[in-house]
């Protein structure tokens, strides 16, 4: 089908919620994507930090194909082997004992929110409120968009679920004040890096202090690692950089290497609050998605991928730092292979991302006028160099 026809069908049939780029990809190989005209692109986007193993990665493709031939879906009313293996592989060596598997980041966070509420409910305590940060992003279901600290996502959908409070990110005094003022607070939910709103890492001291405060007050610390988990920062989970032990974490984006899957992980004492019937899912934990995620987990555990993320992340960061010589580059920041450039108001990120796309590099225009870089973990030095050169040329030619 030709591209004009594809666009025509999209415009005619689909709810108009995506500001799409005018490119239709047909296939990919490693960190390269190809459009329907045969043009090649280097992928610094990874399907929103998702395709962590790159495209057409043989072990992943083979596992999916082999599983599809055996079984695709059987529901959670029966056991399945890939699910059993994935739970063991994901939890072993971690501080967590129990896992729930859903299909997306929002669902993983919904499960986490319900678990927090059930935990305190079962304990007979009137604690149900969750404190989150301004500029956070936790998903688009009603509860998770309410948890999300950005009015633009929630305003039109009132009335919103109750029990969410927002405080400024990286401001410990504000967090402490909010917690001390309200006995109904049950948990604090944070991201190690606020990805969607512009790759803003949590301050080390802030997260350590938030953790200590939660401990001393008997509150739960939930970390939304949907974007920062599964090796994105150079460690399996982002929180490992901080030497803390969160009570609940959620995963999704990189977990399936592009196949939809999300997970909520917790320790026994908390997870035990969920009894049969308290939560559920039709598709979650199906053999196909679990077989895919099992490959991701095993590749991260058994190969040098995490070390590569750290090394390539450092290299990408160094290359981006050099662009600070342009006066409209306000900041360069990130961890591992989640990096960003913040631009001054004079230069629009979407415009830069659009021009880079036409030069064959996929980078993402994220919140607060940033360019987000979240390539597959297999990105090479040469690919980073080529992208940084192209971006530098583009900046040099920008007349402001
Ligand atoms: C993407 C994202 C979500 C939502 O994930 P979906 O799979 O789109 O529901 C939640 N939290 C964070 C931190 C994310 O980056």
Short mmCIF file of C-alpha atoms and ligand atoms in Angstrom, two decimals:
data_model
loop_
_atom_site.label_atom_id
_atom_site.label_comp_id
_atom_site.label_asym_id
_atom_site.label_seq_id
_atom_site.Cartn_x
_atom_site.Cartn_y
_atom_site.Cartn_z
CA UNK A 1 0.00 0.00 0.00
CA UNK A 2 1.47 3.37 -0.87
CA UNK A 3 2.14 5.95 1.81
CA UNK A 4 -0.46 8.43 0.56
CA UNK A 5 -3.11 5.74 0.92
CA UNK A 6 -1.89 4.80 4.41
CA UNK A 7 -2.14 8.45 5.53
CA UNK A 8 -5.57 8.76 3.96
CA UNK A 9 -6.86 5.71 5.84
CA UNK A 10 -5.35 6.94 9.09
CA UNK A 11 -6.96 10.37 8.72
CA UNK A 12 -10.31 8.81 7.85
CA UNK A 13 -10.47 6.08 10.49
CA UNK A 14 -8.40 6.83 13.56
CA UNK A 15 -9.22 9.03 16.52
CA UNK A 16 -7.13 12.09 16.02
CA UNK A 17 -4.90 11.87 19.10
CA UNK A 18 -1.39 11.54 17.68
CA UNK A 19 0.67 14.30 16.07
CA UNK A 20 2.38 11.86 13.72
CA UNK A 21 5.60 12.40 11.82
CA UNK A 22 5.13 11.94 8.09
CA UNK A 23 7.07 8.72 7.90
CA UNK A 24 5.86 5.13 7.71
CA UNK A 25 8.42 2.52 8.69
CA UNK A 26 8.37 -0.84 7.02
CA UNK A 27 11.18 -2.69 8.78
CA UNK A 28 14.24 -2.35 10.96
CA UNK A 29 17.60 -3.93 11.62
CA UNK A 30 19.58 -3.20 14.78
CA UNK A 31 19.48 0.56 15.34
CA UNK A 32 18.37 1.25 11.78
CA UNK A 33 14.81 1.76 10.57
CA UNK A 34 13.65 1.87 6.95
CA UNK A 35 10.63 3.72 5.61
CA UNK A 36 8.34 2.64 2.79
CA UNK A 37 10.51 4.57 0.29
CA UNK A 38 13.61 2.69 1.41
CA UNK A 39 15.17 5.62 3.31
CA UNK A 40 17.37 4.65 6.25
CA UNK A 41 17.14 6.21 9.70
CA UNK A 42 19.20 5.73 12.86
CA UNK A 43 16.92 5.17 15.81
CA UNK A 44 17.71 7.38 18.83
CA UNK A 45 14.12 7.04 19.97
CA UNK A 46 13.62 3.28 20.33
CA UNK A 47 9.83 3.49 20.10
CA UNK A 48 9.75 5.70 23.24
CA UNK A 49 12.59 3.99 25.11
CA UNK A 50 11.11 0.60 24.40
CA UNK A 51 13.02 -1.28 21.69
CA UNK A 52 16.02 -1.79 23.97
CA UNK A 53 17.51 -4.68 21.99
CA UNK A 54 17.12 -2.90 18.66
CA UNK A 55 15.06 -4.10 15.73
CA UNK A 56 14.96 -7.63 14.36
CA UNK A 57 17.15 -8.89 17.22
CA UNK A 58 17.42 -12.62 16.42
CA UNK A 59 17.04 -14.10 19.95
CA UNK A 60 13.94 -11.95 20.54
CA UNK A 61 12.40 -12.62 17.14
CA UNK A 62 13.06 -16.36 17.44
CA UNK A 63 11.59 -16.59 20.94
CA UNK A 64 8.42 -14.81 19.80
CA UNK A 65 8.11 -16.94 16.67
CA UNK A 66 8.71 -20.20 18.53
CA UNK A 67 6.22 -19.27 21.25
CA UNK A 68 3.61 -18.16 18.70
CA UNK A 69 3.78 -21.60 17.11
CA UNK A 70 3.06 -23.24 20.48
CA UNK A 71 0.61 -20.95 22.28
CA UNK A 72 -0.27 -17.27 22.14
CA UNK A 73 -2.88 -16.95 24.86
CA UNK A 74 -4.58 -19.14 27.43
CA UNK A 75 -5.61 -16.65 30.21
CA UNK A 76 -4.55 -16.56 33.85
CA UNK A 77 -7.02 -19.28 34.78
CA UNK A 78 -4.25 -21.69 33.75
CA UNK A 79 -0.51 -21.88 34.25
CA UNK A 80 2.01 -21.13 31.51
CA UNK A 81 5.72 -21.82 31.44
CA UNK A 82 7.04 -18.52 30.02
CA UNK A 83 5.18 -16.64 32.78
CA UNK A 84 6.69 -18.89 35.47
CA UNK A 85 10.17 -18.41 34.03
CA UNK A 86 9.82 -14.66 33.65
CA UNK A 87 8.71 -14.13 37.25
CA UNK A 88 11.69 -16.10 38.51
CA UNK A 89 14.15 -14.38 36.18
CA UNK A 90 12.90 -10.88 36.99
CA UNK A 91 12.69 -11.29 40.76
CA UNK A 92 15.80 -13.39 41.42
CA UNK A 93 18.62 -11.31 42.82
CA UNK A 94 16.30 -8.39 43.58
CA UNK A 95 14.79 -7.09 46.83
CA UNK A 96 11.31 -8.01 45.56
CA UNK A 97 9.39 -11.23 46.19
CA UNK A 98 6.25 -10.96 44.08
CA UNK A 99 5.24 -9.73 40.66
CA UNK A 100 2.04 -8.87 38.80
CA UNK A 101 2.22 -8.71 35.03
CA UNK A 102 -0.01 -6.47 32.92
CA UNK A 103 0.28 -5.03 29.44
CA UNK A 104 1.50 -1.45 29.81
CA UNK A 105 3.06 1.14 32.08
CA UNK A 106 -0.28 2.63 33.05
CA UNK A 107 -1.60 -0.80 34.03
CA UNK A 108 1.52 -1.54 36.06
CA UNK A 109 0.99 1.75 37.92
CA UNK A 110 -2.72 1.06 38.38
CA UNK A 111 -1.80 -2.24 40.00
CA UNK A 112 0.73 -0.46 42.24
CA UNK A 113 -1.83 2.17 43.28
CA UNK A 114 -4.44 -0.48 44.05
CA UNK A 115 -1.88 -2.51 45.98
CA UNK A 116 -0.98 0.48 48.17
CA UNK A 117 -4.64 1.13 48.91
CA UNK A 118 -5.37 -2.53 49.63
CA UNK A 119 -2.32 -2.81 51.88
CA UNK A 120 -3.46 -0.07 54.22
CA UNK A 121 -7.13 -1.07 53.92
CA UNK A 122 -6.27 -4.61 54.99
CA UNK A 123 -4.31 -3.20 57.92
CA UNK A 124 -7.40 -1.24 58.98
CA UNK A 125 -5.67 2.12 58.48
CA UNK A 126 -7.30 5.10 56.82
CA UNK A 127 -4.35 5.82 54.56
CA UNK A 128 -4.96 5.99 50.85
CA UNK A 129 -3.40 9.19 49.50
CA UNK A 130 -0.40 9.08 47.21
CA UNK A 131 2.01 11.99 46.83
CA UNK A 132 3.58 12.39 43.40
CA UNK A 133 5.77 15.06 41.83
CA UNK A 134 4.83 17.92 39.57
CA UNK A 135 5.93 17.26 35.98
CA UNK A 136 5.82 13.52 36.57
CA UNK A 137 4.26 11.11 34.12
CA UNK A 138 2.52 7.93 35.24
CA UNK A 139 0.15 7.03 32.41
CA UNK A 140 -3.20 7.90 30.88
CA UNK A 141 -5.83 5.89 32.71
CA UNK A 142 -7.97 7.99 35.05
CA UNK A 143 -5.98 7.08 38.16
CA UNK A 144 -2.57 7.38 36.51
CA UNK A 145 -3.33 10.66 34.76
CA UNK A 146 -4.43 11.98 38.15
CA UNK A 147 -1.17 10.73 39.63
CA UNK A 148 0.63 12.47 36.77
CA UNK A 149 1.63 15.93 37.97
CA UNK A 150 0.69 17.77 34.80
CA UNK A 151 -2.69 19.50 34.55
CA UNK A 152 -2.74 19.36 30.77
CA UNK A 153 -3.30 15.60 30.89
CA UNK A 154 -6.02 15.57 33.55
CA UNK A 155 -8.00 18.81 33.34
CA UNK A 156 -10.56 17.79 30.70
CA UNK A 157 -11.32 14.51 32.45
CA UNK A 158 -12.79 15.72 35.71
CA UNK A 159 -14.10 14.50 38.05
CA UNK A 160 -10.83 12.77 38.82
CA UNK A 161 -10.26 9.96 41.32
CA UNK A 162 -9.48 11.23 44.80
CA UNK A 163 -6.38 10.69 46.83
CA UNK A 164 -3.51 12.21 44.85
CA UNK A 165 -1.36 15.14 45.94
CA UNK A 166 1.39 16.81 43.93
CA UNK A 167 4.54 18.45 45.23
CA UNK A 168 7.39 20.17 43.37
CA UNK A 169 10.01 17.65 42.19
CA UNK A 170 13.39 17.59 43.95
CA UNK A 171 12.12 19.83 46.77
CA UNK A 172 12.45 17.83 49.96
CA UNK A 173 11.03 20.51 52.26
CA UNK A 174 7.85 20.58 50.18
CA UNK A 175 7.54 16.81 50.39
CA UNK A 176 8.11 16.81 54.13
CA UNK A 177 5.58 19.57 54.69
CA UNK A 178 2.95 17.74 52.64
CA UNK A 179 3.52 14.46 54.46
CA UNK A 180 3.53 16.02 57.92
CA UNK A 181 0.29 17.84 57.18
CA UNK A 182 -1.77 14.77 56.26
CA UNK A 183 -2.18 11.50 58.18
CA UNK A 184 -4.04 9.93 55.27
CA UNK A 185 -0.94 9.79 53.09
CA UNK A 186 -0.03 6.21 52.30
CA UNK A 187 2.79 6.43 49.79
CA UNK A 188 5.12 8.57 47.73
CA UNK A 189 5.48 7.77 44.04
CA UNK A 190 8.47 9.12 42.12
CA UNK A 191 10.51 8.57 38.97
CA UNK A 192 14.31 8.22 39.08
CA UNK A 193 14.29 10.36 35.95
CA UNK A 194 11.23 12.28 34.87
CA UNK A 195 11.37 11.08 31.28
CA UNK A 196 8.30 12.46 29.58
CA UNK A 197 8.66 16.00 30.89
CA UNK A 198 12.23 16.32 29.67
CA UNK A 199 14.60 13.76 31.20
CA UNK A 200 15.02 15.33 34.62
CA UNK A 201 17.02 13.12 36.98
CA UNK A 202 15.97 12.99 40.61
CA UNK A 203 18.56 14.62 42.92
CA UNK A 204 20.52 12.01 44.83
CA UNK A 205 19.95 13.67 48.22
CA UNK A 206 16.27 14.18 47.51
CA UNK A 207 15.56 10.54 46.79
CA UNK A 208 17.64 9.33 49.75
CA UNK A 209 15.82 11.74 52.06
CA UNK A 210 12.41 10.86 50.62
CA UNK A 211 13.21 7.20 51.23
CA UNK A 212 14.29 7.82 54.82
CA UNK A 213 11.20 9.93 55.48
CA UNK A 214 8.90 7.20 54.11
CA UNK A 215 10.65 4.63 56.31
CA UNK A 216 10.34 6.73 59.45
CA UNK A 217 6.67 7.51 58.79
CA UNK A 218 5.63 3.99 57.78
CA UNK A 219 4.77 5.13 54.25
CA UNK A 220 5.51 3.18 51.10
CA UNK A 221 7.97 4.40 48.50
CA UNK A 222 6.83 3.53 44.98
CA UNK A 223 9.17 4.11 42.07
CA UNK A 224 7.74 4.34 38.59
CA UNK A 225 10.55 2.69 36.64
CA UNK A 226 8.48 2.24 33.50
CA UNK A 227 11.08 4.26 31.59
CA UNK A 228 14.18 3.94 33.81
CA UNK A 229 13.93 0.20 34.48
CA UNK A 230 15.32 -2.71 32.44
CA UNK A 231 18.80 -1.33 32.00
CA UNK A 232 18.01 2.08 30.57
CA UNK A 233 20.26 3.88 33.09
CA UNK A 234 23.07 1.30 32.96
CA UNK A 235 21.77 -0.73 35.90
CA UNK A 236 18.85 -3.16 35.80
CA UNK A 237 16.72 -0.70 37.80
CA UNK A 238 17.29 3.01 38.23
CA UNK A 239 16.98 2.87 42.01
CA UNK A 240 20.17 0.78 42.22
CA UNK A 241 22.14 3.99 41.70
CA UNK A 242 20.84 5.27 45.03
CA UNK A 243 21.38 2.40 47.47
CA UNK A 244 17.74 2.48 48.56
CA UNK A 245 15.08 -0.22 48.81
CA UNK A 246 11.77 1.01 47.41
CA UNK A 247 8.66 -0.91 48.44
CA UNK A 248 7.10 -1.15 45.00
CA UNK A 249 8.46 -0.57 41.51
CA UNK A 250 6.74 -0.66 38.15
CA UNK A 251 8.24 -1.61 34.80
CA UNK A 252 7.05 -1.60 31.22
CA UNK A 253 8.70 0.17 28.28
CA UNK A 254 11.92 -1.83 27.80
CA UNK A 255 10.59 -4.96 29.47
CA UNK A 256 9.33 -6.68 26.32
CA UNK A 257 11.86 -5.19 23.90
CA UNK A 258 8.88 -3.66 22.06
CA UNK A 259 6.24 -6.27 22.89
CA UNK A 260 3.52 -4.83 25.18
CA UNK A 261 4.06 -5.88 28.80
CA UNK A 262 4.18 -4.14 32.18
CA UNK A 263 4.95 -5.32 35.69
CA UNK A 264 4.51 -4.33 39.30
CA UNK A 265 7.05 -5.72 41.79
CA UNK A 266 6.74 -5.71 45.58
CA UNK A 267 8.00 -7.46 48.69
CA UNK A 268 5.92 -10.20 50.36
CA UNK A 269 4.66 -8.11 53.25
CA UNK A 270 3.05 -5.68 50.82
CA UNK A 271 2.10 -8.04 47.99
CA UNK A 272 0.32 -10.30 50.48
CA UNK A 273 -2.43 -7.67 50.71
CA UNK A 274 -3.69 -8.82 47.30
CA UNK A 275 -5.95 -11.87 47.64
CA UNK A 276 -7.53 -13.91 44.83
CA UNK A 277 -9.99 -11.69 42.98
CA UNK A 278 -8.53 -8.38 44.18
CA UNK A 279 -6.88 -7.62 40.90
CA UNK A 280 -6.62 -9.27 37.51
CA UNK A 281 -6.05 -9.10 33.80
CA UNK A 282 -7.14 -11.01 30.71
CA UNK A 283 -4.02 -10.56 28.60
CA UNK A 284 -1.35 -9.80 31.21
CA UNK A 285 1.32 -12.45 31.66
CA UNK A 286 0.38 -14.25 28.47
CA UNK A 287 2.95 -16.68 27.08
CA UNK A 288 3.84 -14.60 24.02
CA UNK A 289 4.72 -11.38 25.88
CA UNK A 290 6.44 -13.33 28.68
CA UNK A 291 8.58 -15.25 26.19
CA UNK A 292 9.70 -11.91 24.75
CA UNK A 293 10.40 -10.32 28.13
CA UNK A 294 12.32 -13.40 29.22
CA UNK A 295 14.76 -12.78 26.36
CA UNK A 296 15.21 -9.16 27.46
CA UNK A 297 15.85 -10.13 31.08
CA UNK A 298 18.26 -12.89 30.11
CA UNK A 299 20.17 -10.68 27.68
CA UNK A 300 20.54 -8.00 30.36
CA UNK A 301 21.69 -10.54 32.94
CA UNK A 302 23.92 -12.74 30.83
CA UNK A 303 25.60 -10.44 28.32
CA UNK A 304 27.60 -7.21 28.55
CA UNK A 305 24.56 -5.08 27.58
CA UNK A 306 24.34 -3.18 30.88
CA UNK A 307 28.02 -2.27 30.65
CA UNK A 308 27.42 -1.17 27.07
CA UNK A 309 24.56 1.08 28.18
CA UNK A 310 26.83 2.72 30.73
CA UNK A 311 29.67 3.17 28.28
CA UNK A 312 27.55 4.30 25.32
CA UNK A 313 25.51 6.53 27.62
CA UNK A 314 28.67 8.25 28.79
CA UNK A 315 29.84 8.63 25.20
CA UNK A 316 26.47 10.03 24.06
CA UNK A 317 26.45 12.42 27.01
CA UNK A 318 30.02 13.61 26.22
CA UNK A 319 29.08 14.22 22.59
CA UNK A 320 25.94 16.14 23.57
CA UNK A 321 27.90 18.18 26.15
CA UNK A 322 30.03 19.52 23.30
CA UNK A 323 26.88 21.10 21.86
CA UNK A 324 26.67 23.42 24.86
CA UNK A 325 28.85 25.79 22.84
CA UNK A 326 25.64 26.80 21.04
CA UNK A 327 23.96 29.49 23.07
CA UNK A 328 20.46 28.05 22.65
CA UNK A 329 21.51 24.76 24.30
CA UNK A 330 20.44 25.38 27.90
CA UNK A 331 21.26 22.05 29.48
CA UNK A 332 22.42 18.51 28.75
CA UNK A 333 21.42 15.83 31.23
CA UNK A 334 20.44 12.22 31.75
CA UNK A 335 21.66 8.82 32.88
CA UNK A 336 22.82 5.90 30.77
CA UNK A 337 21.02 5.81 27.44
CA UNK A 338 18.33 8.24 28.51
CA UNK A 339 19.78 11.65 27.72
CA UNK A 340 18.40 15.04 26.76
CA UNK A 341 19.24 18.49 25.53
CA UNK A 342 17.10 21.33 26.82
CA UNK A 343 16.78 24.19 24.35
CA UNK A 344 16.09 27.85 25.05
CA UNK A 345 12.73 29.26 24.00
CA UNK A 346 14.24 30.63 20.79
CA UNK A 347 14.54 27.20 19.20
CA UNK A 348 11.63 24.77 19.16
CA UNK A 349 12.48 21.13 19.89
CA UNK A 350 9.83 19.81 17.48
CA UNK A 351 11.42 21.79 14.66
CA UNK A 352 14.88 20.39 15.44
CA UNK A 353 13.52 16.84 15.73
CA UNK A 354 11.72 17.27 12.38
CA UNK A 355 14.91 18.46 10.66
CA UNK A 356 16.92 15.62 12.19
CA UNK A 357 14.31 13.18 10.91
CA UNK A 358 14.80 14.44 7.38
CA UNK A 359 18.55 13.94 7.89
CA UNK A 360 17.87 10.32 8.87
CA UNK A 361 18.02 10.50 12.68
CA UNK A 362 15.06 9.79 14.91
CA UNK A 363 15.17 11.89 18.05
CA UNK A 364 12.20 12.80 20.19
CA UNK A 365 10.77 16.19 21.11
CA UNK A 366 9.89 15.66 24.79
CA UNK A 367 8.35 18.01 27.37
CA UNK A 368 9.74 21.43 28.35
CA UNK A 369 11.43 22.01 25.00
CA UNK A 370 13.85 19.12 25.26
CA UNK A 371 15.25 16.65 22.77
CA UNK A 372 15.17 13.15 24.22
CA UNK A 373 17.62 10.43 23.24
CA UNK A 374 16.67 6.85 24.15
CA UNK A 375 18.28 4.57 21.57
CA UNK A 376 18.48 0.77 21.65
CA UNK A 377 21.27 -0.47 23.96
CA UNK A 378 23.15 -1.72 20.92
CA UNK A 379 23.75 1.80 19.55
CA UNK A 380 27.35 2.14 18.36
CA UNK A 381 29.95 4.86 18.79
CA UNK A 382 29.88 5.49 15.04
CA UNK A 383 26.10 5.95 15.11
CA UNK A 384 26.37 8.37 18.03
CA UNK A 385 29.11 10.29 16.22
CA UNK A 386 27.06 10.56 13.03
CA UNK A 387 24.02 11.82 14.92
CA UNK A 388 26.01 14.32 16.99
CA UNK A 389 27.71 15.63 13.84
CA UNK A 390 24.36 16.08 12.09
CA UNK A 391 22.91 17.86 15.12
CA UNK A 392 25.97 20.07 15.40
CA UNK A 393 25.71 21.02 11.71
CA UNK A 394 22.03 21.78 12.14
CA UNK A 395 22.72 23.97 15.18
CA UNK A 396 25.57 25.73 13.38
CA UNK A 397 23.23 26.53 10.48
CA UNK A 398 20.56 27.83 12.85
CA UNK A 399 20.53 31.56 12.61
CA UNK A 400 19.36 32.88 15.96
C1 LIG B 1 5.50 5.71 29.37
C2 LIG B 1 5.35 5.85 30.84
C3 LIG B 1 4.19 5.43 31.50
C4 LIG B 1 2.97 4.92 30.76
O1 LIG B 1 3.23 3.74 30.06
P1 LIG B 1 2.15 3.21 28.99
O2 LIG B 1 2.73 1.89 28.57
O3 LIG B 1 2.08 4.22 27.89
O4 LIG B 1 0.86 3.07 29.70
C5 LIG B 1 4.15 5.51 32.87
N1 LIG B 1 5.20 5.98 33.57
C6 LIG B 1 6.33 6.38 32.99
C7 LIG B 1 7.47 6.87 33.81
C8 LIG B 1 6.45 6.34 31.59
O5 LIG B 1 7.56 6.78 30.99
#
